[in-house]
Coordinates of C-alpha atoms in Angstrom, one line a residue:
M1 CA -0.3 0.1 -0.3
N2 CA 1.4 3.8 -1.1
Q3 CA 3.0 4.7 2.2
S4 CA 1.4 8.4 1.9
F5 CA -1.5 7.1 2.6
L6 CA -0.2 5.1 5.0
A7 CA 1.5 8.5 7.0
P8 CA -1.3 10.5 8.0
I9 CA -3.4 7.5 9.5
K10 CA 0.0 6.3 11.8
N11 CA 0.0 9.6 13.0
S12 CA -3.2 10.3 13.6
W13 CA -3.0 7.1 15.3
I14 CA -0.3 8.2 17.5
L15 CA -1.9 11.5 18.5
L16 CA -5.0 9.9 19.8
R17 CA -3.3 8.3 22.8
S18 CA -5.7 5.8 22.3
I19 CA -5.0 3.7 25.3
A20 CA -5.7 6.6 27.5
V21 CA -8.6 7.5 25.8
T22 CA -10.0 3.5 26.2
S23 CA -9.5 3.4 30.2
S24 CA -11.4 6.8 30.5
S25 CA -13.8 7.6 28.0
V26 CA -14.7 4.4 26.0
T27 CA -15.0 2.7 29.6
T28 CA -17.5 5.6 30.9
I29 CA -19.4 4.7 27.6
V30 CA -19.4 1.5 28.3
S31 CA -20.3 1.8 31.8
T32 CA -23.7 3.4 31.0
V33 CA -24.9 1.7 27.5
L34 CA -24.0 -1.9 29.1
P35 CA -26.6 -2.4 31.6
L36 CA -29.0 -0.5 28.4
F37 CA -27.9 -3.6 26.6
L38 CA -28.7 -6.4 29.8
Y39 CA -31.5 -5.0 30.8
Y40 CA -33.6 -2.7 29.3
S41 CA -36.1 -3.5 26.5
V42 CA -34.7 -1.2 24.1
A43 CA -34.0 -2.0 20.4
N44 CA -30.4 -2.8 20.3
D45 CA -30.4 -1.2 16.9
K46 CA -30.9 1.7 18.8
L47 CA -28.4 1.3 21.2
L48 CA -25.6 0.3 18.6
F49 CA -25.9 3.7 16.9
I50 CA -25.7 5.8 20.2
F51 CA -22.6 3.9 21.5
L52 CA -21.4 4.4 18.4
L53 CA -21.7 7.6 18.1
L54 CA -21.0 8.1 21.2
F55 CA -17.5 6.4 20.9
F56 CA -16.3 8.5 17.8
G57 CA -17.5 11.7 19.8
A58 CA -15.8 10.6 22.5
F59 CA -12.3 9.9 20.2
L60 CA -12.8 13.2 17.7
I61 CA -12.9 14.7 20.8
H62 CA -10.7 13.3 24.3
G63 CA -8.8 11.6 21.5
V64 CA -7.8 14.0 18.6
L65 CA -8.7 17.5 19.8
T66 CA -7.3 17.7 23.5
H67 CA -4.9 15.7 22.2
M68 CA -4.2 18.1 19.5
L69 CA -4.4 21.1 21.5
N70 CA -2.9 19.4 24.5
D71 CA 0.7 18.2 22.0
Y72 CA 0.7 22.2 21.2
V73 CA 0.4 24.1 24.2
D74 CA 2.9 21.7 26.6
Y75 CA 5.9 22.1 23.1
Q76 CA 5.4 25.8 23.6
S77 CA 5.3 26.3 26.8
G78 CA 8.2 23.4 26.0
T79 CA 7.5 21.1 29.7
D80 CA 7.5 17.9 26.8
Q81 CA 10.3 18.9 25.7
N82 CA 11.8 17.7 29.2
S83 CA 9.4 15.0 30.4
P84 CA 11.5 11.6 30.9
A85 CA 8.2 10.4 28.1
I86 CA 7.6 7.1 28.5
L87 CA 3.7 7.4 28.6
S88 CA 3.5 10.9 29.4
G89 CA 5.2 14.0 27.5
G90 CA 2.8 14.1 25.5
S91 CA 2.2 12.1 22.0
R92 CA 5.7 12.9 21.2
V93 CA 4.8 13.6 17.0
I94 CA 5.6 17.3 16.9
Q95 CA 9.4 16.2 18.7
T96 CA 10.1 13.1 15.9
G97 CA 8.9 15.7 13.3
I98 CA 6.4 13.7 12.7
I99 CA 3.8 17.3 13.3
S100 CA 5.2 20.0 12.7
A101 CA 3.9 22.2 15.8
S102 CA 2.3 24.7 13.7
T103 CA 1.0 22.7 11.2
L104 CA -1.1 20.6 14.1
W105 CA -2.4 24.3 15.8
L106 CA -3.6 25.0 12.3
L107 CA -5.7 21.7 12.1
G108 CA -6.7 21.7 15.7
K109 CA -8.4 25.9 15.3
W110 CA -9.8 23.9 11.9
L111 CA -10.9 21.2 14.6
I112 CA -12.5 23.8 17.2
F113 CA -14.5 25.5 14.0
S114 CA -15.7 21.9 12.4
L115 CA -17.0 21.7 15.4
S116 CA -18.6 24.8 16.6
V117 CA -20.5 24.5 13.1
I118 CA -21.8 21.2 14.5
V119 CA -23.3 22.5 17.4
I120 CA -24.9 25.2 16.0
G121 CA -26.3 22.9 13.4
L122 CA -27.7 20.4 15.8
L123 CA -29.3 23.5 17.5
V124 CA -30.8 24.5 15.0
F125 CA -32.3 20.8 13.5
G126 CA -33.2 20.6 16.8
Y127 CA -30.6 17.8 18.5
Y128 CA -30.5 19.8 21.6
K129 CA -29.2 16.7 24.2
V130 CA -25.9 16.7 21.6
A131 CA -25.3 20.0 21.0
L132 CA -24.9 20.7 24.6
L133 CA -22.8 17.3 25.0
L134 CA -20.8 18.2 22.1
A135 CA -20.4 21.5 22.9
I136 CA -18.8 20.7 26.4
G137 CA -16.4 17.7 25.4
I138 CA -15.5 21.2 23.0
W139 CA -15.4 23.3 26.1
G140 CA -12.9 21.0 28.2
A141 CA -10.6 20.6 25.4
I142 CA -10.4 24.9 24.7
S143 CA -10.4 25.0 28.8
Y144 CA -8.1 23.2 29.7
S145 CA -5.2 23.3 26.9
L146 CA -5.5 27.2 25.0
P147 CA -5.0 30.5 27.0
P148 CA -6.3 32.4 28.1
L149 CA -7.6 30.0 30.4
R150 CA -4.8 27.0 30.1
L151 CA -6.5 24.7 33.8
S152 CA -4.4 22.2 33.0
Y153 CA -1.5 25.0 34.5
R154 CA -3.5 25.6 37.5
P155 CA -4.1 23.0 40.0
F156 CA -7.5 21.0 40.5
I157 CA -9.2 23.8 38.6
G158 CA -7.8 21.8 35.2
E159 CA -9.4 18.4 36.3
W160 CA -12.8 20.2 38.3
L161 CA -13.6 22.4 35.7
S162 CA -12.2 20.5 32.5
M163 CA -11.6 17.0 32.5
F164 CA -14.6 15.9 34.9
P165 CA -17.6 18.3 33.5
S166 CA -15.4 16.7 29.8
V167 CA -16.1 12.7 31.4
F168 CA -18.8 12.5 33.6
V169 CA -21.4 13.8 30.8
L170 CA -19.9 11.0 28.9
G171 CA -21.3 8.6 31.5
L172 CA -24.5 9.9 31.4
A173 CA -24.6 10.3 27.5
G174 CA -25.6 7.3 26.5
A175 CA -29.1 6.8 29.2
W176 CA -29.8 10.6 28.7
L177 CA -30.5 10.0 24.7
T178 CA -31.4 6.3 25.7
L179 CA -34.6 6.5 28.5
D180 CA -34.1 10.8 28.4
T181 CA -34.7 10.9 32.3
I182 CA -30.9 10.3 33.7
P183 CA -31.2 6.3 36.2
E184 CA -29.5 6.9 40.0
W185 CA -27.2 3.8 38.7
A186 CA -26.2 6.6 35.9
L187 CA -25.5 9.2 38.0
Q188 CA -24.1 6.7 40.0
N189 CA -21.5 5.0 37.7
A190 CA -20.9 8.8 35.5
I191 CA -19.2 10.0 38.8
I192 CA -17.2 7.2 39.8
N193 CA -15.9 6.8 36.8
A194 CA -14.8 10.2 36.3
L195 CA -13.4 10.8 39.8
F196 CA -10.9 6.8 38.3
C197 CA -10.3 9.2 35.4
L198 CA -9.2 12.3 37.5
A199 CA -6.8 10.4 39.5
W200 CA -4.6 8.5 37.2
V201 CA -4.0 11.3 35.0
M202 CA -2.8 12.6 38.5
V203 CA -0.6 9.6 37.9
H204 CA 0.5 9.9 34.8
H205 CA 1.3 13.7 35.8
I206 CA 3.9 12.1 38.8
P207 CA 6.9 11.4 36.3
D208 CA 6.3 14.6 35.0
R209 CA 6.3 17.3 37.6
E210 CA 10.1 18.8 36.9
A211 CA 9.3 19.3 33.6
D212 CA 6.4 21.3 34.8
R213 CA 7.8 23.0 37.1
M214 CA 10.9 24.0 34.5
A215 CA 7.6 25.2 31.7
E216 CA 7.6 28.6 31.1
P217 CA 4.8 29.2 32.1
I218 CA 4.9 26.9 35.3
K219 CA 2.9 24.4 34.6
R220 CA 1.3 24.0 38.2
T221 CA -0.6 20.5 38.2
S222 CA -2.3 19.1 41.4
V223 CA 1.6 16.9 41.2
V224 CA 3.5 20.2 41.4
W225 CA 1.4 22.6 43.6
A226 CA 2.1 20.1 46.4
M227 CA 5.7 18.4 45.8
E228 CA 5.9 22.2 46.1
K229 CA 3.2 22.4 49.1
F230 CA 4.9 19.4 51.5
G231 CA 7.6 17.9 49.4
P232 CA 8.3 15.0 46.7
A233 CA 7.4 12.6 48.3
F234 CA 3.7 14.0 48.6
S235 CA 3.9 14.7 45.0
R236 CA 0.7 11.1 45.1
L237 CA -1.1 12.9 46.9
P238 CA -3.3 13.9 44.3
A239 CA -3.7 10.9 43.2
L240 CA -4.7 9.5 46.9
L241 CA -7.1 11.9 46.8
Y242 CA -9.5 10.6 44.0
F243 CA -9.4 7.3 44.8
A244 CA -10.2 7.9 48.2
M245 CA -12.5 9.9 46.8
T246 CA -13.5 7.0 44.3
G247 CA -13.6 4.3 47.7
L248 CA -16.7 6.7 49.0
C249 CA -18.6 7.5 45.9
A250 CA -18.3 3.1 46.1
V251 CA -20.6 3.6 49.2
W252 CA -23.0 5.4 48.1
L253 CA -24.3 2.0 45.9
G254 CA -24.9 0.8 49.6
T255 CA -26.6 -2.7 49.7
D256 CA -29.4 -2.0 46.7
R257 CA -25.4 -2.4 44.4
I258 CA -23.8 -4.5 46.7
W259 CA -21.3 -6.3 44.8
A260 CA -20.8 -2.7 42.8
M261 CA -19.7 -1.5 45.9
I262 CA -17.3 -4.3 46.6
G263 CA -15.9 -4.6 43.4
T264 CA -15.4 -0.1 43.0
L265 CA -13.8 -0.8 47.1
A266 CA -11.3 -3.3 45.7
V267 CA -10.1 -1.3 42.9
A268 CA -10.0 1.5 44.4
G269 CA -8.2 0.0 47.5
S270 CA -6.0 -1.8 45.2
A271 CA -5.1 1.7 43.0
L272 CA -4.1 3.3 46.8
F273 CA -1.7 0.0 47.0
L274 CA -0.3 1.3 43.7
V275 CA 0.4 4.9 44.4
L276 CA 1.3 4.2 47.7
K277 CA 4.1 1.5 47.7
M278 CA 5.5 3.3 43.8
Q279 CA 9.0 4.6 43.9
I280 CA 8.3 8.3 42.5
E281 CA 11.9 8.8 41.3
D282 CA 11.3 5.9 39.2
H283 CA 9.5 6.4 36.3
D284 CA 9.9 3.0 34.1
Q285 CA 7.9 2.0 38.1
V286 CA 5.8 4.4 38.2
T287 CA 5.0 4.2 34.5
A288 CA 4.8 0.0 34.7
Y289 CA 2.2 0.7 37.4
E290 CA -0.4 3.3 35.7
K291 CA -0.2 0.9 33.2
I292 CA -2.1 -2.2 35.8
I293 CA -4.4 1.5 36.3
L294 CA -5.2 2.0 33.5
I295 CA -6.2 -1.2 33.4
L296 CA -8.7 -1.3 36.5
A297 CA -9.8 1.9 35.7
M298 CA -11.1 -0.1 32.7
I299 CA -12.7 -3.4 35.1
N300 CA -14.3 -0.8 36.9
G301 CA -16.7 0.3 34.3
V302 CA -17.4 -2.9 32.9
W303 CA -18.1 -4.8 36.7
L304 CA -20.2 -1.4 37.5
G305 CA -22.0 -1.5 33.9
I306 CA -22.6 -5.5 34.6
F307 CA -23.7 -4.5 38.4
I308 CA -26.6 -2.0 38.4

C-alpha cells in the first residue's frame, strides 16, 4: 500500500493516545450503555447507534482535539521537551518531526471551527442534547489547554472545570439519550468513572513534575502544587485523594448494589496500594503501575455496568 496514504493514518493513531482514551472515555461509555443492553427493553440497533455515536465523539474530542491542543501548548511552554516521555510527555508527534507545531495548531483551529459549526447545526435542527454534549466536550478541550484559561496549568481547577465535566457527561450520555431520564445507577457510574479518570491522570503527571516546573509558564498541576507545598514525596497526594473519593463514592452504591460496591472498593483499594507503594523517582516503575491502573479503570467501568 502507498506509504503516503498510510502516513496520515499512522500519525493520527499516534496522536490519539488510544490507551488513555479507551481507559477513560470509552470505559465510561460502556459503563452506561452495557446495562441498557442487559437490563432494558431497548432496540439493539438504537443502542448500537448511540454507542457508536458516543464512541466516535469521544475519540474525536478526547483523542484528537484535546491531544492536538495539549501537545501544541505543552510544546510551546517547553514541558514536553523535558518530560521522561514514557507514557507522559504528549504524543511526541512534534518532537519526532511527524507533524510540525504550526500544522498541529492549524488543524486544531480548523477542528474547533468545524465542531462549533456542527453544534450550531444541531441546535438549529433541534438536537439539543447532542449539541450540549458536544459543546461540553469542546469546552473541556479548549479550556484545559488554550490560553487565556489554560486550566491544566492550574492546580485542581483543570481537573474540575475541564476534565471532570467532559468525562462525567459522557458517562451520563448513553442513558440520557436512550431513556430521556437519568437513572441513579447511571449517575453513580458516571461520577465514579470520572473520579477514577482524575486519579489516574494525577499518576500520569507524577513523572512530569520537574519538566512541568521548568515550563514557561510553569505548568503547576495538582502534582506540582502538592510537591511544592509539602515536598517531593507528596507528589502522589492528588492521586491518593481522588482514589479515596472514588472509594467513598462506592459506599453510596449501598446494599442495593452490593456487588458493585465491593468491586469498586477492591479496585480503588488496589490503586491506592499501588500509588502508596510506587517509587516516584523511578519513572519506569511509575509507568508500569500506571498501566495497571489503566486496566483497573476499565475493569471497574465494566463491573459497574454489569452490577446495577
